[in-house]
PDB file of C-alpha atoms and ligand atoms in Angstrom:
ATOM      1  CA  UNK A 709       7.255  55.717 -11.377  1.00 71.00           C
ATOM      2  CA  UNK A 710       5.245  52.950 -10.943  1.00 89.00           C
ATOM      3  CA  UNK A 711       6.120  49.665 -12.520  1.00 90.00           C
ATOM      4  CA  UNK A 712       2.756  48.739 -14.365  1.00 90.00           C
ATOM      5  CA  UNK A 713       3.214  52.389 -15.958  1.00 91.00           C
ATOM      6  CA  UNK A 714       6.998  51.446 -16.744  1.00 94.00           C
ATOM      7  CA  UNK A 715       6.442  48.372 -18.583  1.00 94.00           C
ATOM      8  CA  UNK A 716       3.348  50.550 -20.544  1.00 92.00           C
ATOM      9  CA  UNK A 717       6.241  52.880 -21.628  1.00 94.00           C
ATOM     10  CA  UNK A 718       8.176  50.476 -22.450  1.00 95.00           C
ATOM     11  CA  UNK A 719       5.653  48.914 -24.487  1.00 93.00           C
ATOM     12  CA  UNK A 720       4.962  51.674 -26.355  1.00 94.00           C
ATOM     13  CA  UNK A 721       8.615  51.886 -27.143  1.00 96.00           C
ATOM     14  CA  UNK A 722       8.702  48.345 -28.561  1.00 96.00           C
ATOM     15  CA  UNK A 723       5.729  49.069 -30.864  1.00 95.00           C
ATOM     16  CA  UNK A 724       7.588  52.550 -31.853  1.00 96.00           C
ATOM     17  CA  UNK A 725      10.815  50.319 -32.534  1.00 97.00           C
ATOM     18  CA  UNK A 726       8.423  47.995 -34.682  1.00 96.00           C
ATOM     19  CA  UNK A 727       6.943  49.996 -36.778  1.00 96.00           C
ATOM     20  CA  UNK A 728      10.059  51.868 -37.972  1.00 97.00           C
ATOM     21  CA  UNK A 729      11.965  48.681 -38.716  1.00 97.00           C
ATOM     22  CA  UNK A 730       8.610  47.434 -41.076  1.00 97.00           C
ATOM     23  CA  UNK A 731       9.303  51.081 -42.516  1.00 96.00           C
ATOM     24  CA  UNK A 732      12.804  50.698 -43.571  1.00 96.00           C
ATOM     25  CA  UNK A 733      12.339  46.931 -44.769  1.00 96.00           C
ATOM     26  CA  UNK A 734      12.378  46.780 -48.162  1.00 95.00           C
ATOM     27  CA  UNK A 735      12.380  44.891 -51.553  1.00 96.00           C
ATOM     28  CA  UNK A 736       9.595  42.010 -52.495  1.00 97.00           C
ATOM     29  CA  UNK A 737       7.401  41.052 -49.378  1.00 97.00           C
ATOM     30  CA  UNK A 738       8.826  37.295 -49.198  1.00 97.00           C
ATOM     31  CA  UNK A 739      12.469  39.587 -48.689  1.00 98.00           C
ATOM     32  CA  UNK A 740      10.959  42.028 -46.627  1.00 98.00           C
ATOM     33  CA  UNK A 741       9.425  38.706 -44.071  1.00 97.00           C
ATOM     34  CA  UNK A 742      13.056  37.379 -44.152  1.00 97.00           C
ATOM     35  CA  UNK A 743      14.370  40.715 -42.923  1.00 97.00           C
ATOM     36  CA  UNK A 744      11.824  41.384 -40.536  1.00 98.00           C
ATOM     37  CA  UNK A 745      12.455  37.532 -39.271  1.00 97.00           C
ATOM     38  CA  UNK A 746      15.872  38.437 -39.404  1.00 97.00           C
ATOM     39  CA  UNK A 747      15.920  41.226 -37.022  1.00 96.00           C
ATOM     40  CA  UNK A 748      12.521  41.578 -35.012  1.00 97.00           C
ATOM     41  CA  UNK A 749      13.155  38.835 -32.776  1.00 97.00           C
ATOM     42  CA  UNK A 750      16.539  40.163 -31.664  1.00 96.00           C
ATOM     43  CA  UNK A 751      14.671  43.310 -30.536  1.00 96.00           C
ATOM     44  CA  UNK A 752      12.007  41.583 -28.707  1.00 96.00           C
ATOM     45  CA  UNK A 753      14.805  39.719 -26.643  1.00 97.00           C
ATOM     46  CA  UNK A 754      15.630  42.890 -26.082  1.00 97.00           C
ATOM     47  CA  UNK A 755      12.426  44.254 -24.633  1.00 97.00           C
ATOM     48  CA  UNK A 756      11.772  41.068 -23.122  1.00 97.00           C
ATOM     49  CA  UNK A 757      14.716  41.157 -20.888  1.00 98.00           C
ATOM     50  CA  UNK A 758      14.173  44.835 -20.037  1.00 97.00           C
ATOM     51  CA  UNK A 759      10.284  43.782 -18.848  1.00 97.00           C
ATOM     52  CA  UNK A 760      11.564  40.696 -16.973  1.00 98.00           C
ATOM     53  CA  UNK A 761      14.418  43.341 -15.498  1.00 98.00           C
ATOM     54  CA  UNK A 762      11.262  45.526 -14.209  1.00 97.00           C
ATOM     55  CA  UNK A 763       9.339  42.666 -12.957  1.00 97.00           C
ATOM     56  CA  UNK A 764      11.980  41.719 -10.622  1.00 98.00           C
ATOM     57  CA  UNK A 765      12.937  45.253  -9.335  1.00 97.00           C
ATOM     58  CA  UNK A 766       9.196  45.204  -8.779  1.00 97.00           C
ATOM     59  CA  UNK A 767       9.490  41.915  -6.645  1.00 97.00           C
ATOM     60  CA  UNK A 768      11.957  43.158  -4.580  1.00 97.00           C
ATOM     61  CA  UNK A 769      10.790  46.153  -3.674  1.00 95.00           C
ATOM     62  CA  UNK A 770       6.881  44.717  -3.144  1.00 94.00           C
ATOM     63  CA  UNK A 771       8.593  42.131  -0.913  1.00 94.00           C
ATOM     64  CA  UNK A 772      10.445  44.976   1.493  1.00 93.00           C
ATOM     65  CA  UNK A 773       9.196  44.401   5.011  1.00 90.00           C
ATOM     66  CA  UNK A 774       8.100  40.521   5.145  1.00 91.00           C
ATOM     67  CA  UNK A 775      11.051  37.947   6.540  1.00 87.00           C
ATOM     68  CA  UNK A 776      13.725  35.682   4.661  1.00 88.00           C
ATOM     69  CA  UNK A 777      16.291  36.918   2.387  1.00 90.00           C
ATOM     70  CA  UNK A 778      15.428  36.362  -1.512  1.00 95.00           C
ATOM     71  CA  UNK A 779      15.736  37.905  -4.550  1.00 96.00           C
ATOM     72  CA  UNK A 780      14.186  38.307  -7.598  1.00 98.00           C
ATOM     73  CA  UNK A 781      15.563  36.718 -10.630  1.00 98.00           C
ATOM     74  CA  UNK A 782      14.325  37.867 -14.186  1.00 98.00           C
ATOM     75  CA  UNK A 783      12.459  34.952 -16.065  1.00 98.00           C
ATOM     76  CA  UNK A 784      12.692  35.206 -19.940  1.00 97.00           C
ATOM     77  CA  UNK A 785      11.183  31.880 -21.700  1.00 96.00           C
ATOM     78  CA  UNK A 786      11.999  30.481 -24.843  1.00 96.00           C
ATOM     79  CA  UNK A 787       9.838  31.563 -26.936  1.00 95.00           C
ATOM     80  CA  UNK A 788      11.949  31.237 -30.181  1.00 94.00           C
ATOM     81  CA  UNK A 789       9.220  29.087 -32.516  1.00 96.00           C
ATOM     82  CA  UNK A 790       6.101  31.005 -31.541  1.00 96.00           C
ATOM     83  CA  UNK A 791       7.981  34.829 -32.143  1.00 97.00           C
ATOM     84  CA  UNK A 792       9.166  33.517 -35.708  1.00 97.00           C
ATOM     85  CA  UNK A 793       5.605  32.225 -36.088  1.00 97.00           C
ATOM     86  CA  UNK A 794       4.079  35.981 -34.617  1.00 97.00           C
ATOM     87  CA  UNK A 795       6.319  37.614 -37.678  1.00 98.00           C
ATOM     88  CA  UNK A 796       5.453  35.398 -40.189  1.00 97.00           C
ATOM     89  CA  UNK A 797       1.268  36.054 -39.392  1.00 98.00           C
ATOM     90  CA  UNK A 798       2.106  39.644 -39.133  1.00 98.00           C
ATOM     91  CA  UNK A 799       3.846  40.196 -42.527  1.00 98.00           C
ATOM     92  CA  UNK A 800       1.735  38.350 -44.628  1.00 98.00           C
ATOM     93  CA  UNK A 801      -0.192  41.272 -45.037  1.00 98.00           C
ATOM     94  CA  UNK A 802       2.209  42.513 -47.168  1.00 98.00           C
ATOM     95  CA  UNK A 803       1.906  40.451 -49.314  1.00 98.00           C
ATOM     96  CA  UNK A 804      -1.259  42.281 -50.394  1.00 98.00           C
ATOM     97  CA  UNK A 805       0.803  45.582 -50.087  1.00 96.00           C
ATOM     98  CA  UNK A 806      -1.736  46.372 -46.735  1.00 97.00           C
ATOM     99  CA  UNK A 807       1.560  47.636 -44.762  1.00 97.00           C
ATOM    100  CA  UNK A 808      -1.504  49.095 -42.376  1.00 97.00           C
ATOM    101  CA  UNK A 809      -2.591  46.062 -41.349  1.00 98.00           C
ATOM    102  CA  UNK A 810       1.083  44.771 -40.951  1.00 98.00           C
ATOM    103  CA  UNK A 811       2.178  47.199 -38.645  1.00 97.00           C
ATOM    104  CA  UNK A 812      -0.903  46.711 -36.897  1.00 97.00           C
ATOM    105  CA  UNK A 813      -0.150  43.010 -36.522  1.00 97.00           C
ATOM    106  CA  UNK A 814       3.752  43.840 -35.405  1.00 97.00           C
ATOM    107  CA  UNK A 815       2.516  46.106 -32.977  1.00 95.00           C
ATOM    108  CA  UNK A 816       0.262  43.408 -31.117  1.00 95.00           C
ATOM    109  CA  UNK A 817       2.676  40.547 -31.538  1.00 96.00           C
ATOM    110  CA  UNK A 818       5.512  43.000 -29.695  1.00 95.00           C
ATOM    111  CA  UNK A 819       3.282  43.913 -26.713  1.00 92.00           C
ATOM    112  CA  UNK A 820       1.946  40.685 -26.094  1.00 92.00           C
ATOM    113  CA  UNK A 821       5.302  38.793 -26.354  1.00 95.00           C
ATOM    114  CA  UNK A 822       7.008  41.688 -24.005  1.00 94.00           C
ATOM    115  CA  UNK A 823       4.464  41.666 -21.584  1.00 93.00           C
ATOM    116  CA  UNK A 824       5.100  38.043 -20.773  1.00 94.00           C
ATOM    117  CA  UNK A 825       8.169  38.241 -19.503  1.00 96.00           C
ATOM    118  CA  UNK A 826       6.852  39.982 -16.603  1.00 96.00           C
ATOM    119  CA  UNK A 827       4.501  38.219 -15.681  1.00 94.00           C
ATOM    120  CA  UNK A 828       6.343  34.715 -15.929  1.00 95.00           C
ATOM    121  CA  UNK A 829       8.895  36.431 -14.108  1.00 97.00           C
ATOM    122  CA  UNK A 830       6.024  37.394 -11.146  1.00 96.00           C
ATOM    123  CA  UNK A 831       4.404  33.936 -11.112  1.00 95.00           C
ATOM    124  CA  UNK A 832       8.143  32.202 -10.795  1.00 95.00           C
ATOM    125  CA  UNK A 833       9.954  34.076  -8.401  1.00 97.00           C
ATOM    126  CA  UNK A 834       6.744  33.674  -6.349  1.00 95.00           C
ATOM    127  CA  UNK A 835       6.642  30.015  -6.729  1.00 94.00           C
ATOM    128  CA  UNK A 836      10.349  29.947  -5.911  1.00 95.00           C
ATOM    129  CA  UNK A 837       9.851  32.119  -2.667  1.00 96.00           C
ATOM    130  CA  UNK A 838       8.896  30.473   0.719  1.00 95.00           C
ATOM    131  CA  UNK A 839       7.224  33.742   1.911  1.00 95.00           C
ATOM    132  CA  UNK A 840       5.346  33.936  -0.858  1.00 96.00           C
ATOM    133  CA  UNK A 841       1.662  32.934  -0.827  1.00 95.00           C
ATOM    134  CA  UNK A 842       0.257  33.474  -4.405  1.00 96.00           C
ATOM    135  CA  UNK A 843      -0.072  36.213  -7.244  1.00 95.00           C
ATOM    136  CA  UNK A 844      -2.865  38.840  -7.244  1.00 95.00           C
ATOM    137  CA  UNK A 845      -3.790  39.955 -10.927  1.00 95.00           C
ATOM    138  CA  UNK A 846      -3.589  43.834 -11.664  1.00 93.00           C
ATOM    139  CA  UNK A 847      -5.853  45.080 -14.321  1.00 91.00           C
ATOM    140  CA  UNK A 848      -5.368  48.044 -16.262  1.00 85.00           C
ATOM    141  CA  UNK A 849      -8.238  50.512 -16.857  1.00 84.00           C
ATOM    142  CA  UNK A 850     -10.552  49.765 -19.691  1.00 85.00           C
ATOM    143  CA  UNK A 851     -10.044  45.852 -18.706  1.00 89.00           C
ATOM    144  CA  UNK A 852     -12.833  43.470 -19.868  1.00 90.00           C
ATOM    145  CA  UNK A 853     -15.148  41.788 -17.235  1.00 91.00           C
ATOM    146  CA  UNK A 854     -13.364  38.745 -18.234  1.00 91.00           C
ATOM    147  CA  UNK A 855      -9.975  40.610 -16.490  1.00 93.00           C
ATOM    148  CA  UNK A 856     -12.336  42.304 -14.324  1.00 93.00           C
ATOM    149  CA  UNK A 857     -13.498  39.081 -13.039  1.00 93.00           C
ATOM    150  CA  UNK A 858     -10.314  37.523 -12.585  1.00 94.00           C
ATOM    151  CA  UNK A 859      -8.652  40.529 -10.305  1.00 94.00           C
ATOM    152  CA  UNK A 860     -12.235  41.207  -8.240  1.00 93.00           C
ATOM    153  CA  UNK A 861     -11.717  41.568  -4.480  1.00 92.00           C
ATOM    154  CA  UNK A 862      -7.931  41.215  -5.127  1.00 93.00           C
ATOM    155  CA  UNK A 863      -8.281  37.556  -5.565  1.00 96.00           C
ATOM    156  CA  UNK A 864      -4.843  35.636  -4.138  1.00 96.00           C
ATOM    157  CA  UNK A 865      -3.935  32.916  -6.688  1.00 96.00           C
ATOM    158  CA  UNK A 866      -2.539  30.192  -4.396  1.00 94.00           C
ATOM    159  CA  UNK A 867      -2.538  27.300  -6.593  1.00 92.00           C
ATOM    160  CA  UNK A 868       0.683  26.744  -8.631  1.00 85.00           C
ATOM    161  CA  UNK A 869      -1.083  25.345 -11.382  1.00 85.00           C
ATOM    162  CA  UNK A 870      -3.412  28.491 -12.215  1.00 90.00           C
ATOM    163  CA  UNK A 871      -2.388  29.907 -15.073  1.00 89.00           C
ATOM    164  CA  UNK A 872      -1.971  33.655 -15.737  1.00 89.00           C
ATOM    165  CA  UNK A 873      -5.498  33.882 -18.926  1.00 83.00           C
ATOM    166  CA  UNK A 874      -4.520  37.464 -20.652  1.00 81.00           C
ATOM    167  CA  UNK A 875      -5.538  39.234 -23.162  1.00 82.00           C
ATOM    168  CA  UNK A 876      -3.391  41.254 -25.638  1.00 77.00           C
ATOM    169  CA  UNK A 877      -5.524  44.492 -25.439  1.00 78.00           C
ATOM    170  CA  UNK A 878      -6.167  44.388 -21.399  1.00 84.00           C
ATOM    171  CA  UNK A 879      -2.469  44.756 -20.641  1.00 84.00           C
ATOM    172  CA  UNK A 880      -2.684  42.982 -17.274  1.00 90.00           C
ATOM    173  CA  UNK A 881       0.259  42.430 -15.085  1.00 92.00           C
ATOM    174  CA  UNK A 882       0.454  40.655 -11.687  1.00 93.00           C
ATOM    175  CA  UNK A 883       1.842  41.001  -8.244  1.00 94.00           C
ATOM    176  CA  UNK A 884       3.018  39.096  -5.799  1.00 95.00           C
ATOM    177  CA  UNK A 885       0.988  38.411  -2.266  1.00 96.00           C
ATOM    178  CA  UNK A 886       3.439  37.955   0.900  1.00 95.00           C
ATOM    179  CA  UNK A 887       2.595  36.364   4.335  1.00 93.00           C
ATOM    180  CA  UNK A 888       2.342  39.240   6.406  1.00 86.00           C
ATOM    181  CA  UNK A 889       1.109  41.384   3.978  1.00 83.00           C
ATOM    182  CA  UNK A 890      -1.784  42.443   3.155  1.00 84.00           C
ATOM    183  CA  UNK A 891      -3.782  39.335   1.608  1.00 90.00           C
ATOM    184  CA  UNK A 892      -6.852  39.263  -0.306  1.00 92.00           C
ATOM    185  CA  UNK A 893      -9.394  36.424  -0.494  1.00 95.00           C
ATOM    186  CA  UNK A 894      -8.291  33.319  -1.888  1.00 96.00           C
ATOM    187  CA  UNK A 895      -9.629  32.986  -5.915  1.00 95.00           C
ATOM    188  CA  UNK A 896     -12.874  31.526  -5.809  1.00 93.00           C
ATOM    189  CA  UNK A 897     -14.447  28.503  -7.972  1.00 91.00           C
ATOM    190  CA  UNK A 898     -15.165  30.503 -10.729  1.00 91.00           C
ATOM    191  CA  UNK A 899     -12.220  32.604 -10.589  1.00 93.00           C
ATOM    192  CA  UNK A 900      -9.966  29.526 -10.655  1.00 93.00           C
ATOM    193  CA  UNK A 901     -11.757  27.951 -13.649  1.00 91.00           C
ATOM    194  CA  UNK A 902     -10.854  30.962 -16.024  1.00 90.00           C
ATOM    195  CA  UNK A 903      -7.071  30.401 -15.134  1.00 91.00           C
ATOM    196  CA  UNK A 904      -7.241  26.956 -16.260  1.00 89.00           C
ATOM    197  CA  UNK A 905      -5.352  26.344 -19.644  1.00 85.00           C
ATOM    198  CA  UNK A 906      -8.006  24.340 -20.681  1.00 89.00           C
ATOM    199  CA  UNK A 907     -11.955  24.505 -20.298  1.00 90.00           C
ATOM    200  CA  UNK A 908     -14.719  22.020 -21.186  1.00 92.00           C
ATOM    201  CA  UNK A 909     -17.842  23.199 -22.915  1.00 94.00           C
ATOM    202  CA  UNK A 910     -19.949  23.035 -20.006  1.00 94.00           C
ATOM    203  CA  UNK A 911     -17.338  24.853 -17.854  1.00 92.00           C
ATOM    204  CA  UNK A 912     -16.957  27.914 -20.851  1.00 92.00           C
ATOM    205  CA  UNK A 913     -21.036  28.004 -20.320  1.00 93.00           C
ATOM    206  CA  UNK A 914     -21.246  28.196 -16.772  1.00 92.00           C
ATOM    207  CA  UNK A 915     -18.369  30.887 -17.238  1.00 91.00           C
ATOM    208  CA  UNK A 916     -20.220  33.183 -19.786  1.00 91.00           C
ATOM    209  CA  UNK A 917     -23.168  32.615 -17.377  1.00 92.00           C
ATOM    210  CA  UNK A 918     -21.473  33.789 -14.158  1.00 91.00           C
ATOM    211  CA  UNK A 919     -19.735  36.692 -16.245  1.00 91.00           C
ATOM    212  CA  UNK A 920     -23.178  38.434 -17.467  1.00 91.00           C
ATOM    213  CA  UNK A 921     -25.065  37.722 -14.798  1.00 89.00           C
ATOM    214  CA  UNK A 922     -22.009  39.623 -12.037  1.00 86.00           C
ATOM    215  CA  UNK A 923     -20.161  41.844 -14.074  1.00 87.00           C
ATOM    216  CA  UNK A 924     -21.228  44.582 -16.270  1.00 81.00           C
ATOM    217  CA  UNK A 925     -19.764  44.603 -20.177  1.00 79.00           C
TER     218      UNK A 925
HETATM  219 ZN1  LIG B 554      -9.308  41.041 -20.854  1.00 72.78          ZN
END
């Protein structure tokens, strides 16, 4: 099976896994946030490693064919104070009894964390690898233009310093771009400006401009 489809899976498993454990917490909502802090972030390690552990099978096998011997390694970072931050947001819906919204909340918080693994695990071993020339971004269908945007033409991210923008509900993953592969056109201005961590005002405008005016919503 495909990788990107793998990790979806995978995903779908962690938000499964979530939603049962809000289920079977129990007891006054400041007890049931202890439990959940308790035991959700366990689990994400869990799914976090797995995703990382997919990422660099995909490596490997993407990288079949070019020269030098490397290998993947899976890259899980510490994310320890923003996950116990992500369960605190997402149960303080219960403390208006709106378990709905909770679960809702759980849900995102999993799939986002999880899906970072993988790509962090992409955009290292890439950065790590001589043979390696960038990251290409791989969008998911329904994307936004903003995603859109980013992966059009098959864009090559070169520079180290771009930064992988995603969006919870685009699901976006990356690949990396080999010499002696096939290799796209190198990101362009605009393309490079969205990966920046950072944007002025006057860069966001010229952004939104360039995004309406090329890509449809
Ligand atoms: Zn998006």
């Amino acid at each position: 099976m495909e990788s990107k489809a793998q990790l979806a899976l995978l995903g779908d498993d962690a938000e499964d896994q979530v939603r049962w454990m809000l289920r079977r917490s129990s007891g006054a909502w400041e007890s049931r946030r202890l439990q959940l802090l308790d035991t959700v972030p366990d689990v994400l390690a869990f799914y976090s490693e797995g995703s990382a552990a997919l990422a660099a099978d995909f490596y490997d096998d993407a990288r079949v064919g070019t020269v030098g011997a490397f290998s993947a390694t899976p890259v899980v970072l510490d994310r320890t104070v923003k996950i116990r931050r992500g369960v605190a947001w997402a149960s303080f819906p219960l403390s208006t009894s709106d378990d709905e919204l909770a679960a809702a909340r759980f849900a995102q918080l999993m799939r986002s964390e999880m899906a970072r693994p993988y790509r962090d695990t992409i955009t290292t071993n890439r950065r790590n690898d001589p043979t390696a020339v960038g990251w290409k971004r791989i969008t998911s269908s329904g994307a936004c233009k903003f995603c859109r945007m980013l992966a059009d033409k098959g864009a090559v991210y070169k520079e180290a310093t771009a930064h992988f923008a995603a969006h919870d509900d685009c699901m976006c993953t990356c690949a990396p771009v080999f010499k002696g592969g096939e290799i796209g056109p190198e990101a362009n201005t605009m393309q490079y400006m969205a990966s920046k961590r950072r944007r002025s005002p006057k860069e966001r405008a010229a952004l939104k401009a360039w995004l309406d005016a090329a890509y449809l919503d």
